Amino acid sequence: MQRGRFIVLEGGEGAGKSSNLQCLQQMLEARGLNVLRTREPGGTPLGEALRFILLDPVYEGMELKAELLLMFAMRAQHVTQVIRPALEAGTWVISDRFTSSSYAYQGGGRGLDNDAIAWLERFVQDDLRPDMTLLLDTPVDVGLARMRSRGEPEDRIEHEGRPFFERVRASFLAQVAAAPERFIVLDAAQPLEVVQAAMHAEVERFFAPLWLT
Ligand code: Z5A
């Protein structure tokens, strides 16, 4: 049996990850693939409990290294309990965020050392890396306006100001520049149907050799 593939959607606030994940799932299922949809922070009962802690404004002032370590504690459980077994069983895993978000938010946004993040990445994931990362890129103002138009209370990380989110975006783009073969960048400021059509075309192109086997 062929191993499944691991696709991650990344981006800043309001980039449209959730909206596009559903479309990606339908597209892969239409190819007859088994698809598991998941998210970070979250993905397991422990991960969802840690998500609650990570995003709860009551923990304003959380030590930055504590935030980073909780992200990787959540990920350790997610990788071992969900992602690796699914891939080994031939299931395709699509995730709303993964380790690129740790580089972007804890590295770029918070200013923590990327070498420490890289060490945690190796420690927690061994050789597991996404086969493909789709970066939904929007100007920060566009994403924040979308997020605020939902009228939901802001979580602990959403409380951050615009400079924080500019650093997050810059970090995502720097990750692409450092490893362009691992990323597809989509202009997520465009209307949703345009973004979805572009995503569809890119995923078809990226995995074209597989469809033939
Ligand atoms: N975090 C971290 O710091 N470190 C880590 O390692 C990880 C995560 C894994 C929670 O993530 C937080 O965790 C997040 C990063 C941090 N920080 N914050 N803040 P999350 O993914 O659960 O939360 P989020 O990024 O805030 O998600 P979101 O705001 O829900 O964004 P989204 O999923 O990308 O967007 P959406 O829900 O699909 O769309 C938002 C709205 O825009 C909605 O009304 C849509 O209808 C609309 N939309 C979407 N696309 C379009 C287009 N193209 N045109 C017009 N309108 C659109």
Short mmCIF file of C-alpha atoms and ligand atoms in Angstrom, two decimals, residues 12-19 40-41 51 55 71 75 96-98 101-102 105-106 146 150 155 157-158 188 190-192 195, ligand 1:
data_model
loop_
_atom_site.label_atom_id
_atom_site.label_comp_id
_atom_site.label_asym_id
_atom_site.label_seq_id
_atom_site.Cartn_x
_atom_site.Cartn_y
_atom_site.Cartn_z
CA GLY A 12 -1.92 34.61 8.76
CA GLU A 13 -5.18 35.57 10.41
CA GLY A 14 -8.20 35.47 8.08
CA ALA A 15 -6.15 34.10 5.17
CA GLY A 16 -8.90 31.57 4.46
CA LYS A 17 -7.29 28.32 5.64
CA SER A 18 -10.53 26.84 6.99
CA SER A 19 -12.50 27.92 3.89
CA GLU A 40 -3.08 22.77 14.95
CA PRO A 41 -3.16 23.73 17.68
CA ARG A 51 -5.29 24.77 22.24
CA LEU A 55 -5.57 30.79 23.05
CA MET A 71 2.96 24.11 20.72
CA ARG A 75 2.47 18.51 18.05
CA ASP A 96 -4.87 23.63 9.10
CA ARG A 97 -1.37 24.78 10.23
CA PHE A 98 1.73 22.81 11.30
CA SER A 101 3.34 28.38 12.03
CA SER A 102 5.79 27.86 14.90
CA TYR A 105 4.54 33.07 15.16
CA GLN A 106 7.03 31.97 17.82
CA ARG A 146 -11.75 39.52 7.58
CA ARG A 150 -16.65 37.79 12.00
CA ASP A 155 -8.12 35.11 21.42
CA ILE A 157 -2.67 35.60 20.06
CA GLU A 158 -5.16 37.63 17.99
CA ALA A 188 -5.37 34.75 -0.85
CA GLN A 190 -8.38 37.34 -4.31
CA PRO A 191 -12.04 36.21 -4.21
CA LEU A 192 -12.45 32.78 -2.62
CA VAL A 195 -8.10 31.14 -4.67
N1 Z5A B 1 -0.20 29.16 16.24
C1 Z5A B 1 1.07 29.47 16.67
O1 Z5A B 1 1.31 30.55 17.21
N2 Z5A B 1 2.05 28.53 16.54
C2 Z5A B 1 1.84 27.31 15.99
O2 Z5A B 1 2.77 26.50 15.90
C3 Z5A B 1 0.51 27.01 15.54
C4 Z5A B 1 -0.47 27.96 15.68
C5 Z5A B 1 0.23 25.68 14.91
C6 Z5A B 1 -4.82 29.65 16.19
O3 Z5A B 1 -4.76 29.21 14.86
C7 Z5A B 1 -3.58 30.42 16.52
O4 Z5A B 1 -2.49 29.53 16.79
C8 Z5A B 1 -3.09 31.32 15.43
C9 Z5A B 1 -1.64 30.91 15.18
C10 Z5A B 1 -1.27 30.16 16.40
N3 Z5A B 1 -3.02 32.63 15.89
N4 Z5A B 1 -3.71 33.52 15.94
N5 Z5A B 1 -4.17 34.49 16.11
P1 Z5A B 1 -6.06 29.13 13.96
O5 Z5A B 1 -5.61 28.65 12.62
O6 Z5A B 1 -7.10 28.34 14.63
O7 Z5A B 1 -6.59 30.61 13.93
P2 Z5A B 1 -6.55 31.71 12.86
O8 Z5A B 1 -5.36 31.81 12.01
O9 Z5A B 1 -6.85 32.91 13.66
O10 Z5A B 1 -7.70 31.23 11.88
P3 Z5A B 1 -8.78 32.09 11.22
O11 Z5A B 1 -8.80 33.51 11.64
O12 Z5A B 1 -10.02 31.31 11.44
O13 Z5A B 1 -8.34 32.15 9.76
P4 Z5A B 1 -8.54 31.22 8.50
O14 Z5A B 1 -8.94 29.83 8.86
O15 Z5A B 1 -7.31 31.37 7.73
O16 Z5A B 1 -9.71 31.91 7.74
P5 Z5A B 1 -11.22 31.46 7.45
O17 Z5A B 1 -11.94 31.12 8.75
O18 Z5A B 1 -11.30 30.47 6.36
O19 Z5A B 1 -11.76 32.83 6.86
C11 Z5A B 1 -11.89 33.97 7.67
C12 Z5A B 1 -13.03 34.86 7.11
O20 Z5A B 1 -12.65 35.36 5.85
C13 Z5A B 1 -14.34 34.09 6.89
O21 Z5A B 1 -15.39 34.96 7.17
C14 Z5A B 1 -14.29 33.74 5.39
O22 Z5A B 1 -15.57 33.63 4.84
C15 Z5A B 1 -13.54 34.94 4.83
N6 Z5A B 1 -12.73 34.61 3.65
C16 Z5A B 1 -11.85 33.57 3.52
N7 Z5A B 1 -11.25 33.61 2.31
C17 Z5A B 1 -11.76 34.70 1.67
C18 Z5A B 1 -11.53 35.28 0.39
N8 Z5A B 1 -10.62 34.76 -0.47
N9 Z5A B 1 -12.19 36.40 0.08
C19 Z5A B 1 -13.07 36.94 0.94
N10 Z5A B 1 -13.36 36.45 2.17
C20 Z5A B 1 -12.70 35.34 2.52
#
